[in-house]
Each structure stands twice: as C-alpha cells, then as structure tokens.
Short mmCIF file of C-alpha atoms in Angstrom, two decimals:
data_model
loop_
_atom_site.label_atom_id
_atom_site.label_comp_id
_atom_site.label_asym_id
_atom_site.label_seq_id
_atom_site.Cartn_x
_atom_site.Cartn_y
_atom_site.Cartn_z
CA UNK A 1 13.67 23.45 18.11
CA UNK A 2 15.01 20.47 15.94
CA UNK A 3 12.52 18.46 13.53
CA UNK A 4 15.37 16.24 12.05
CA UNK A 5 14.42 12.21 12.32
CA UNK A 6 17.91 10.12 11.50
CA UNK A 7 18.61 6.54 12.01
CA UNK A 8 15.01 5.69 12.84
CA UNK A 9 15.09 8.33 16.02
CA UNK A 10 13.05 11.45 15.94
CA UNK A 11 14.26 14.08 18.46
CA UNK A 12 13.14 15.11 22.17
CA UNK A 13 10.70 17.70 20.94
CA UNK A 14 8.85 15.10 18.19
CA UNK A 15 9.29 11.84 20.08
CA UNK A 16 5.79 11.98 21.98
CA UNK A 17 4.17 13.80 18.54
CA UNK A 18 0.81 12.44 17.91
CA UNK A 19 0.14 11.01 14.39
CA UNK A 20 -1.51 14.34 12.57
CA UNK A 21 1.92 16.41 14.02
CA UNK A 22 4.13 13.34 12.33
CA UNK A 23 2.25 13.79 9.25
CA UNK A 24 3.26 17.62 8.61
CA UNK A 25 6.04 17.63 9.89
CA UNK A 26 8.43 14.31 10.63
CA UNK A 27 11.51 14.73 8.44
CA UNK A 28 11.15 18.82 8.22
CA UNK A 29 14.92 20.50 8.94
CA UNK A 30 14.97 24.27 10.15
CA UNK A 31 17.91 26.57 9.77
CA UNK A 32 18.57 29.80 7.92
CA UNK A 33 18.07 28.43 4.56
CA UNK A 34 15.15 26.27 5.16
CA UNK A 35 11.60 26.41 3.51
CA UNK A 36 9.05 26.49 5.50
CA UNK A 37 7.14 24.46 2.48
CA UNK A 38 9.67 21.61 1.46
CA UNK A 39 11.65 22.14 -1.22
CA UNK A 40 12.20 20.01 -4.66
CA UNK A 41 15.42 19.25 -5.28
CA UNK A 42 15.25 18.91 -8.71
CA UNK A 43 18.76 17.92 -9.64
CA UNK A 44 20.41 15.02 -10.72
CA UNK A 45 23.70 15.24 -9.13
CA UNK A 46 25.31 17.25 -6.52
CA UNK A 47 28.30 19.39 -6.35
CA UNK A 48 31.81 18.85 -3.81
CA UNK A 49 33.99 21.25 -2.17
CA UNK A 50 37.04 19.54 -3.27
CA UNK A 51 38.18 16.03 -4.62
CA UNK A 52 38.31 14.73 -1.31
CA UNK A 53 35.06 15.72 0.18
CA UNK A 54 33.90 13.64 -3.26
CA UNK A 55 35.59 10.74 -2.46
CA UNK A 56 34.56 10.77 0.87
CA UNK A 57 31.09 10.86 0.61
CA UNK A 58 30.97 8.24 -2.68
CA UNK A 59 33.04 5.71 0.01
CA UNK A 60 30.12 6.35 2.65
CA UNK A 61 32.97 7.92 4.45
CA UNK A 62 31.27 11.25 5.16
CA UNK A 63 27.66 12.48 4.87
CA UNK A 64 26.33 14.15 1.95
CA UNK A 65 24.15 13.45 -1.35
CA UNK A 66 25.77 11.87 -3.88
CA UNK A 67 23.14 11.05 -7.06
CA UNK A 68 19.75 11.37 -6.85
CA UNK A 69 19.11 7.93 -8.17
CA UNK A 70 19.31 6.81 -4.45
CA UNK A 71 19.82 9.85 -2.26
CA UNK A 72 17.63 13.52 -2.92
CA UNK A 73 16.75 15.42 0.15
CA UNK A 74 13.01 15.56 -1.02
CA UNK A 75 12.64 11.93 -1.40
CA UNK A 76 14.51 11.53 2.18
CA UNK A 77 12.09 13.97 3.43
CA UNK A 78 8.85 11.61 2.59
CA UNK A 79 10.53 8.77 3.45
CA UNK A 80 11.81 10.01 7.00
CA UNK A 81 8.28 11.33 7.41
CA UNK A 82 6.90 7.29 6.29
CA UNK A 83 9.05 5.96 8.71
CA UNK A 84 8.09 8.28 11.39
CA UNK A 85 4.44 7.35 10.45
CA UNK A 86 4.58 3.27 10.44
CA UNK A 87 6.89 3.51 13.25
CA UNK A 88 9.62 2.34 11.06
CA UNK A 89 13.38 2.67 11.50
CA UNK A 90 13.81 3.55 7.83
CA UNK A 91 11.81 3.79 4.62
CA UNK A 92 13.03 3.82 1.04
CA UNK A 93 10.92 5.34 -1.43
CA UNK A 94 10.79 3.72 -5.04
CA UNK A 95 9.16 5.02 -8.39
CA UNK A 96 6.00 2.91 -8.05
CA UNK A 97 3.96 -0.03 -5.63
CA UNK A 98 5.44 -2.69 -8.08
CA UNK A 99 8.79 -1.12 -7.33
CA UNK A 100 9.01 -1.71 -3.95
CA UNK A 101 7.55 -5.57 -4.15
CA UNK A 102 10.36 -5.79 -6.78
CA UNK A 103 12.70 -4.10 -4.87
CA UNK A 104 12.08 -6.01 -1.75
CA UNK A 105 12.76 -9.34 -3.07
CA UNK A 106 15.83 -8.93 -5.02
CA UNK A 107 17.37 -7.27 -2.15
CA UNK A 108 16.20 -9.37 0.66
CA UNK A 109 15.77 -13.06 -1.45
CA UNK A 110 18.15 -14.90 -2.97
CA UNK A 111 17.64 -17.80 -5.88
CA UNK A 112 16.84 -21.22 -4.02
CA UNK A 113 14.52 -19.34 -1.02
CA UNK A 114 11.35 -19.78 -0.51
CA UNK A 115 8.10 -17.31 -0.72
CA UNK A 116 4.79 -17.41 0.24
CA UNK A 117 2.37 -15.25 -0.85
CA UNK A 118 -1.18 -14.95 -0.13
CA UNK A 119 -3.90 -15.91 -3.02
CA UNK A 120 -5.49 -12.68 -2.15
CA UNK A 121 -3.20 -10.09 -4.11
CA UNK A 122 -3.55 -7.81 -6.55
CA UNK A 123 -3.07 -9.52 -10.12
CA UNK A 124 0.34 -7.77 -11.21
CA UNK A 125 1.82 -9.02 -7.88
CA UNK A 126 0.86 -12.43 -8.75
CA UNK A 127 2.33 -11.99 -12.19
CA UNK A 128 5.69 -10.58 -10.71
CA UNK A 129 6.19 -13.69 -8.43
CA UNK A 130 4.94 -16.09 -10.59
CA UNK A 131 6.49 -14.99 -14.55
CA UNK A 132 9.53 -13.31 -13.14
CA UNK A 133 11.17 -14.17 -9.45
CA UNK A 134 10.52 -17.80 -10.60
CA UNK A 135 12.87 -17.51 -13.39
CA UNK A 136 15.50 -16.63 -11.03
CA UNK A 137 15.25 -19.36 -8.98
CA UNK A 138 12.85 -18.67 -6.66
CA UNK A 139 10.50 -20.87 -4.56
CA UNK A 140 6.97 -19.80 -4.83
CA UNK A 141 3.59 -21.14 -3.49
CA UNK A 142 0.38 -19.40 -2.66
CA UNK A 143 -1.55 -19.93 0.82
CA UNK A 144 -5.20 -18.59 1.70
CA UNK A 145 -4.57 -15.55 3.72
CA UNK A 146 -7.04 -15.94 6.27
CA UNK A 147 -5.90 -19.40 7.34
CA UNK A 148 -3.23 -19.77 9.82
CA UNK A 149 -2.57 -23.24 9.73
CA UNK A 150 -2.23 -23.28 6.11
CA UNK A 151 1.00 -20.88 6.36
CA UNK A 152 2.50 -22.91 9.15
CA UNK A 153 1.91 -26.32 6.86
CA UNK A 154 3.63 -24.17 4.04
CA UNK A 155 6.59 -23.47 5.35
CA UNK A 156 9.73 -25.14 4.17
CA UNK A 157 13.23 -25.34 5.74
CA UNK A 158 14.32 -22.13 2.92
CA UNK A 159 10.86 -20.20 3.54
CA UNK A 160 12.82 -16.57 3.45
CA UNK A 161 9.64 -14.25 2.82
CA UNK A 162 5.86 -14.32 3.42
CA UNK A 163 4.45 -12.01 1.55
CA UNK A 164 0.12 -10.63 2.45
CA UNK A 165 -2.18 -8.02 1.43
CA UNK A 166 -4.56 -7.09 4.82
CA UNK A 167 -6.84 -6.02 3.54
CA UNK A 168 -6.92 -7.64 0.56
CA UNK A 169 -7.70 -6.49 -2.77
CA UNK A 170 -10.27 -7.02 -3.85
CA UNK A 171 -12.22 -8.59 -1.15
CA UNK A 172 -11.11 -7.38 2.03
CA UNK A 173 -9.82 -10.41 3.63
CA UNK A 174 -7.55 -10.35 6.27
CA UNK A 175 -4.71 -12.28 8.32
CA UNK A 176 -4.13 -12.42 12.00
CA UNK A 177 -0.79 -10.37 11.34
CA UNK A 178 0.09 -11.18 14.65
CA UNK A 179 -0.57 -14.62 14.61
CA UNK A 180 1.19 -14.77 10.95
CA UNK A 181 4.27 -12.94 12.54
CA UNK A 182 4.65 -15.14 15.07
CA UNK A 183 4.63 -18.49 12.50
CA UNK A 184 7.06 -16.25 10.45
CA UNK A 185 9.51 -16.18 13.82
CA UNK A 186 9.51 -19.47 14.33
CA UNK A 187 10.88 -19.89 10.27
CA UNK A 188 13.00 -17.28 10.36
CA UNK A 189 11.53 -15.71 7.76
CA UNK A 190 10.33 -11.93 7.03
CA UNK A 191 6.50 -11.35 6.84
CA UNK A 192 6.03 -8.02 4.66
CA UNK A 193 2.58 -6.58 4.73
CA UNK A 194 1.08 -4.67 2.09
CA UNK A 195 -0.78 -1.74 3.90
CA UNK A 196 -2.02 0.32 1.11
CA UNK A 197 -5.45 -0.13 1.68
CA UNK A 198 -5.36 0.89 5.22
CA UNK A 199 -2.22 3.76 5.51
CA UNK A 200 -0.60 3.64 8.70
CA UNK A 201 -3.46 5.96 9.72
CA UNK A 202 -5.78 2.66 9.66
CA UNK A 203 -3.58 0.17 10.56
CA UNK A 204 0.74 -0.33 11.93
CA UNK A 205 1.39 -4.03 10.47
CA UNK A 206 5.25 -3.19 12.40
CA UNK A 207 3.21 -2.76 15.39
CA UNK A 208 1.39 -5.96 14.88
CA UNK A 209 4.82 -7.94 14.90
CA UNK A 210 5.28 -7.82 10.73
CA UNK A 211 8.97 -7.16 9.79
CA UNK A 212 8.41 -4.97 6.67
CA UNK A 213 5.39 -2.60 5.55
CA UNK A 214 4.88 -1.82 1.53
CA UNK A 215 2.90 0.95 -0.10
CA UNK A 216 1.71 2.31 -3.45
CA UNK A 217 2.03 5.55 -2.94
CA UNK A 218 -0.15 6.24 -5.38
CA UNK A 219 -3.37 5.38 -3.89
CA UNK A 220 -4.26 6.95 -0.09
CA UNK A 221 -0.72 8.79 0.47
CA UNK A 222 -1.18 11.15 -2.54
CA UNK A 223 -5.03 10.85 -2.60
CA UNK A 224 -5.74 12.45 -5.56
CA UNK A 225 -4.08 10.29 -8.46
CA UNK A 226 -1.66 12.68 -9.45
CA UNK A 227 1.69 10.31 -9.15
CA UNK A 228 3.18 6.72 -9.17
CA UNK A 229 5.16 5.91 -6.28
CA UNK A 230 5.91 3.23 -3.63
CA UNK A 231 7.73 2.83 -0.06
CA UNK A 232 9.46 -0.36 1.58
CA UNK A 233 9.75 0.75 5.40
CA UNK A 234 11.36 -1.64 7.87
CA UNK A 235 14.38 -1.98 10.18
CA UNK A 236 17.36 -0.61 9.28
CA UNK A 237 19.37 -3.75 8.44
CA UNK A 238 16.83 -4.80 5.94
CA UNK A 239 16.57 -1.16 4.23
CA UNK A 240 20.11 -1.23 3.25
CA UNK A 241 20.00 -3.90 1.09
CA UNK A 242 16.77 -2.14 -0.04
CA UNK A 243 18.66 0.94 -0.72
CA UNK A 244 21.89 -0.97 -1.96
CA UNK A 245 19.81 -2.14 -4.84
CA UNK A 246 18.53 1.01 -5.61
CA UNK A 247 21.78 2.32 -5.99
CA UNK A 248 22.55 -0.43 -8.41
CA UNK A 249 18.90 -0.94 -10.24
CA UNK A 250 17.75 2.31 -10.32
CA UNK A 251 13.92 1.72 -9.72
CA UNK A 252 13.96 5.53 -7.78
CA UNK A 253 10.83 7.91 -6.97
CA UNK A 254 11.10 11.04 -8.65
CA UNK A 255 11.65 14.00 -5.87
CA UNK A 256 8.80 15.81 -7.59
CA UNK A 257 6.40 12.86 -6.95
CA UNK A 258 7.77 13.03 -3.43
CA UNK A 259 7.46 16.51 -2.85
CA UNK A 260 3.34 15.57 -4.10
CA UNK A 261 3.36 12.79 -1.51
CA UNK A 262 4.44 14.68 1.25
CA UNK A 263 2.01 17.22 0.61
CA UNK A 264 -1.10 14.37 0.39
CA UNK A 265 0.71 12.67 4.07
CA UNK A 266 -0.50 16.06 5.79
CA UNK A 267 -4.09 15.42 5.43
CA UNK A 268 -3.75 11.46 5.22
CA UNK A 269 -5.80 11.25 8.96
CA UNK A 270 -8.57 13.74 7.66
CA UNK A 271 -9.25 12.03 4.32
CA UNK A 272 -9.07 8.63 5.52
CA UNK A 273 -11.93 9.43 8.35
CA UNK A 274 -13.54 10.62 5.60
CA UNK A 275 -13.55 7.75 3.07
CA UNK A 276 -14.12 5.29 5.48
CA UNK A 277 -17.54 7.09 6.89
CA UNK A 278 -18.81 7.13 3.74
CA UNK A 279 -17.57 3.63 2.32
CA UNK A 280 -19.35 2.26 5.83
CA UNK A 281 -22.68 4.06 5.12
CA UNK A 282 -22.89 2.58 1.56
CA UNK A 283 -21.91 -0.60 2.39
CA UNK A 284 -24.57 -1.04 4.52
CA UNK A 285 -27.11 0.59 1.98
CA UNK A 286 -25.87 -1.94 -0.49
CA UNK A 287 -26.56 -4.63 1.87
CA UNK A 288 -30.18 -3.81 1.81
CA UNK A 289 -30.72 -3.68 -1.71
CA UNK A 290 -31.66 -6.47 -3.92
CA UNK A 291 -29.94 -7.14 -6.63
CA UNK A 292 -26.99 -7.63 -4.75
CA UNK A 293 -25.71 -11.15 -3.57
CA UNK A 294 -22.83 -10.52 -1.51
CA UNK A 295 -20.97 -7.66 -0.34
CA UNK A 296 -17.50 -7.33 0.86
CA UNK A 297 -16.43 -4.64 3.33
CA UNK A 298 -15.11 -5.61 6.80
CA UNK A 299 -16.90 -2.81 8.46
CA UNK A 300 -20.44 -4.63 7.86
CA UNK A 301 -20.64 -7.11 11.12
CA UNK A 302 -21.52 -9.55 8.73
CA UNK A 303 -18.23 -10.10 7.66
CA UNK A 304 -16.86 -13.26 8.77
CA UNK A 305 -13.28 -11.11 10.31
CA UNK A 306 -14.91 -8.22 11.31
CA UNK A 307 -14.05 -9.18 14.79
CA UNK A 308 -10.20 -9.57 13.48
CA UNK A 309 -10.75 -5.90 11.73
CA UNK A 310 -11.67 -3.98 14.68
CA UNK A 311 -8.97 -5.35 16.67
CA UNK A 312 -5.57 -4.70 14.16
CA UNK A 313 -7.77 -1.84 12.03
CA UNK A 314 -8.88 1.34 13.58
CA UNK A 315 -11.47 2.19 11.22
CA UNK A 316 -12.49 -0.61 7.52
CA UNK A 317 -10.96 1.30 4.33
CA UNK A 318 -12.00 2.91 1.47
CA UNK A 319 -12.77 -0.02 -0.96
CA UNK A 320 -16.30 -2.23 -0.89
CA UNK A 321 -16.61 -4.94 -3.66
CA UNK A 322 -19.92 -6.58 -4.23
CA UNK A 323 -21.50 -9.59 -6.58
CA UNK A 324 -24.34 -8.81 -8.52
CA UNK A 325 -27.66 -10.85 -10.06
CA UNK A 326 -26.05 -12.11 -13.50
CA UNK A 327 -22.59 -12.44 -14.15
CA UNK A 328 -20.69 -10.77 -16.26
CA UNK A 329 -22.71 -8.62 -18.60
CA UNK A 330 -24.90 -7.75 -15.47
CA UNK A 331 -21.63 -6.22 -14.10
CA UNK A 332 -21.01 -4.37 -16.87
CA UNK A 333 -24.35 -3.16 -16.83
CA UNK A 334 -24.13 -1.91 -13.48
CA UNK A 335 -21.07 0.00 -13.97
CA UNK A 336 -21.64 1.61 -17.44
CA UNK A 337 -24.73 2.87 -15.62
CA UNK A 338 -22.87 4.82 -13.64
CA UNK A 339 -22.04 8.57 -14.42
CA UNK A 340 -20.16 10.41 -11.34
CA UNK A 341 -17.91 7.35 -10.75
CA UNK A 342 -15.02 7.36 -13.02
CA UNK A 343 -14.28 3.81 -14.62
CA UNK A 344 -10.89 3.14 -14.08
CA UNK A 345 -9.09 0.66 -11.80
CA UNK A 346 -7.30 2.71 -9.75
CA UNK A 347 -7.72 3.72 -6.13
CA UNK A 348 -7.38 5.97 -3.37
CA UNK A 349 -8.37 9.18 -5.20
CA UNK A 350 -10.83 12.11 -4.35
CA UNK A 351 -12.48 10.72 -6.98
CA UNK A 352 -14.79 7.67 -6.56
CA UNK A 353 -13.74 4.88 -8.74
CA UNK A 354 -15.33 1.82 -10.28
CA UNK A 355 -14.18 -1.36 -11.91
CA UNK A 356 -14.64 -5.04 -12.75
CA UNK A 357 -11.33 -7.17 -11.35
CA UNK A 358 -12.03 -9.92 -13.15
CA UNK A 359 -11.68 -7.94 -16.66
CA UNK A 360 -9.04 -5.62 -15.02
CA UNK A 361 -6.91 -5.58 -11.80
CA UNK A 362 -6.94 -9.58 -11.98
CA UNK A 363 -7.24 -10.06 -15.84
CA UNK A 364 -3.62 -11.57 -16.64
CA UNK A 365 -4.54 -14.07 -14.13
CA UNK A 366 -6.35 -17.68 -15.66
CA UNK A 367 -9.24 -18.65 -14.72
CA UNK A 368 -8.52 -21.11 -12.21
CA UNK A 369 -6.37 -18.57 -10.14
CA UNK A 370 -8.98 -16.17 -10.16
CA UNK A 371 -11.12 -18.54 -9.00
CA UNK A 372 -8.49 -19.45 -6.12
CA UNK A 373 -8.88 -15.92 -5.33
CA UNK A 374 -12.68 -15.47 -5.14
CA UNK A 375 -12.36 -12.83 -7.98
CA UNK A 376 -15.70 -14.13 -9.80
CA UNK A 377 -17.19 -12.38 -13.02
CA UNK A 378 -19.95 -10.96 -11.27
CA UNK A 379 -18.11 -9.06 -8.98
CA UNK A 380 -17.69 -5.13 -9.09
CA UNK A 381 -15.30 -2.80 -6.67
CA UNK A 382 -16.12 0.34 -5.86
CA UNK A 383 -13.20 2.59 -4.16
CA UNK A 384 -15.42 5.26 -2.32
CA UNK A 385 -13.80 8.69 -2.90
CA UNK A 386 -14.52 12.07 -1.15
CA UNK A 387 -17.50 13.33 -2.81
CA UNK A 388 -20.84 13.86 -1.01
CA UNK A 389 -21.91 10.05 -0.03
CA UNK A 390 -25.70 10.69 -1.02
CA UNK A 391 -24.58 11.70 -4.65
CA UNK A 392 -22.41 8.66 -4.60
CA UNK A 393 -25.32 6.64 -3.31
CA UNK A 394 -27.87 7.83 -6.28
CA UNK A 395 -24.70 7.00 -8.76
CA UNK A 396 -24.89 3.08 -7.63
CA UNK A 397 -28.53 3.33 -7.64
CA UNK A 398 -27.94 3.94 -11.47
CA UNK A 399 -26.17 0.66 -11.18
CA UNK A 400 -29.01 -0.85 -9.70
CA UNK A 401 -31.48 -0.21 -12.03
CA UNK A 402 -29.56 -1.23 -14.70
CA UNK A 403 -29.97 -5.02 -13.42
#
C-alpha cells in the first residue's frame, strides 16, 4: 500500500481517509528505507549522481531536492499532510505565521493592487500591511469583518486580495466566508482566510469557497509552544508563486520545526475537542459572574454570530476574551492574580495562557485603530489550554477577586 499525496491527489487507498487517518499519516512514503517515524532531514543541500542529473533537477527538468531553503523532504512531508488536511492542492510551509502573510502578498500582489483586510486582525498583521506593503505600492483599506456590504462597497476595479481572520483575534468575530467568497468572485480577487484559531479540524475556509488558507503553526498545529512556523495552502497555481518566492526570499521553516509539527498534526482532532469543551464550560461560568461586562466566545448563544459559527465551525475555539469592571489597572489586576495561567501572549499551547491585547498583541497599534477594532483597555484574553478546567476555573476566580 502507497501513502504518497503529489500534485494535490492522495492515492486509492487514502482518498476516502477520514480526518484523524490524514492527520498521521497523509504525506508518509513506505519502501525499504523508510521510517516508520518521519525522518529529519537535517541537511542543507543534497548530493547528484552526475553533472547532469544536477542540472536537470536545478532546471525543474527532473525530480529531486535541490536546497533545503525551498525543498526538504520533512518540510514536504507536513506540508503534503496540511494540504491533505484543508483539502488543499498544495501547501508551502514558511518559518513563521508572519511569514506566510508576507509571503502571500509578495508572491500573489503586485505594487498598484488593491487589499482589503479586515479591522479584526492581529496587531503585527496590521503593522505588516500598513508600515511595509504600503511602501511598495500597495492599496490598502480596512473593512469590518462581519459586514458584507461593507466589502462589496470596498472593492475597487484593482481589489487583488481580501485578506480575514474568522475567528478573529481577539474577539471572535466572524465573516460569512461564503458570502465573502462569493463578493471576492465577482472582483476577481483572492479571499485568504486566516484559520489558526480554528485548524482545519474546526473549520475548511477552502471548503467554504475561500481561495487560500494561512496558519501559524505555532499555535494549535504544534500545541505545545515549542516552534515558530507558518503554512500558505491553496491551489496549485497560486502556491508556485508562493514557493517561487521562497526560493528567492528565503523566509523557509526549519525541517526540525516540521518534523515537531507533524508530530503535534497527529493529535490535532483530540486536543482541539479538548480545548474547546473546556473553553465552552468557562465561558459560560464567566458569563455568570459579576464583575464581568462582556464576554466574547462564539460558543455562548449570546453571541450575536453564533448562528454563523455553528454553521461554517464544527465546534467555537480555544480563545474567550472578556471586559472587566475598571479599565485598565482592573485588568491588570485580574491577570497578575492569576497563578496557573502563564502571562504571555501566545496561544494554542497545553498551557493556558493569559494576556491584555491592548498592552500586547495590539500595542503598536494607536489608539484610534484599536478602537476600530473593539480592542478596549479593559479587555483580557484567555487562550484555554489542556489542564483540568476546574483548576483553570479557581485560577480566574483569583482574577475575580482581585476586582
């Protein structure tokens, strides 16, 4: 039996594989040398029978690897096995989230197009679009994510890219990705949507109609905070001017990283099931408790698009923010309170995490755009990890107190 996945195809015996089968074992290769655990290639470059076979394979003439800046079998491993997941027909892997948003746009955008991205990102995406890909020439404006006609009355003849986080960070927000996929069809422009809160065990934006699927790596697909990495999956056409500026730029995941990642895809199902039971449970504690103003977290049916959730999500995520009763220093408050949750703005570890946006994730933003993006001072995130939900719960009690 065959486990090989090439040009977006997986073969007969993997083509009906369910998504916990893909997981462990899309992009796997048996013969008499093979691993049964995948291997690290852990080389830079890669040795030729001959001149010719050389020159064949640096023309694209022939197959082989040539440098590992842009082709290692362990990196081509996770990102066949990404692919297989989103239900893409290629991936490429890149050395960090911020890679692949960079990466993305210099391959697919030229100067004189036109982006639009959604208010509700996370603040070094902002930064990227707005310092640096304006520089170059390129059209930027920002649109609220959840409203459709706003992103049809944005469009411009050169609109080339819309650009969404769903959910959002911090605040869970959503889009209609179908509905924003089909305004993006009649531009002619690419929606990419950034799925790293969900994984593609939550939620298949390619499914929904979106054109191109980013991750950081670094949050739910490793799970435990050990590496930086990122992924641009899409069709085939698009990926190879993803990959041809790879090649050229060098922004490239490390094939240990990847051999970490493809280890953390294998139990992506399990721990996601398990975050999101446990972010659900204290969401709706938190709801309850005073102290608290508001609470976002699209699994509460208080959310105004928890409708829109259950039908494009199959379960809410990991991450619940909340306002608290007295702005900033009440926020700090709550969170130095804390003592199991580790303070750090990070996500998607076994570890539960805690932070303040406005200080941190958003704090190279001004004021007024954090205010476009409902990032207030009050406001406190709280990436629920894996350990026992009632010892988180008495953690954020800590919190609560502390008001």
């Amino acid at each position: 039996m065959t486990l090989e996945w090439e040009a977006g195809r997986l073969d007969s015996d993997l083509n009906a594989a369910n998504f916990d089968t893909l997981a462990v074992r899309a992009g796997q290769r048996r013969g008499p040398e093979a691993e049964h655990g995948e291997a690290m290639f852990l080389t830079s470059s890669y040795v030729f029978r001959s001149a010719a076979e050389a020159a064949a394979c640096f023309a694209g003439e022939a197959g082989g690897n040539v440098y590992s800046r842009y082709m290692n079998p362990t990196v081509r491993t996770f990102e066949e096995r990404i692919a297989a997941l989103e239900g893409a027909e290629q991936a490429v892997a890149t050395s960090s989230g911020m890679a692949a948003i960079l990466s993305m746009v210099m391959s697919l955008c030229s100067a004189g197009d036109h982006i639009l991205v959604s208010q509700s990102v996370f603040g070094a995406t902002v930064t990227l679009f707005e310092k640096y890909f304006k520089r170059f020439g390129v059209e930027v404006d920002y649109v609220k994510l959840s409203d459709l006609d706003a992103w049809k009355t944005a469009c411009k003849p050169n609109t080339r890219l819309m650009f969404v986080e769903s959910p959002s960070n911090p605040l869970a927000e959503l889009v209609d990705i179908r509905g924003l996929a089909g305004i993006a069809n009649a531009q002619g422009a690419l929606l990419a949507v950034d799925n790293c809160f969900c994984t593609p065990a939550l939620q298949k934006p390619l499914e929904l109609g979106a054109h191109i699927v980013i991750h950081s790596a670094t949050k739910y697909i490793d799970g435990q905070g050990r590496c930086l990495g990122g992924v641009v999956a899409g069709r085939s056409e698009h990926m190879k001017e993803v990959v041809g500026f790879l090649r050229t730029a060098g922004p490239t995941m490390s094939p240990f990283n990847a051999w970490v990642f493809l280890k953390g895809l294998e139990t992506l199902r399990l721990r996601m099931q398990a975050h999101c039971a446990s972010a659900q449970h204290l969401a709706e504690w938190l709801e309850q408790q005073s102290g608290i103003e508001r609470i976002y977290y699209a699994g509460l049916e208080s959310h105004p698009q928890h409708v829109l959730a259950r039908s494009q999500q199959s379960a809410f995520g990991a991450v619940l923010s909340f306002e608290v009763q007295g702005g900033r220093e009440a926020a700090w408050r709550f969170i130095d309170a804390t003592r199991l949750l580790s303070i750090t703005a990070n996500l998607g570890d076994a570890k539960s995490t805690i932070t303040h946006p406005a200080t941190t994730t958003h704090g190279r933003l001004s004021a007024e755009a954090r205010a476009a993006a409902g990032i207030r001072d009050n406001l406190v995130r709280v990436a629920v990890g894996l350990e026992d939900v009632e010892d988180i719960k008495a953690d954020l009690q800590r919190g609560l107190a502390a008001l």
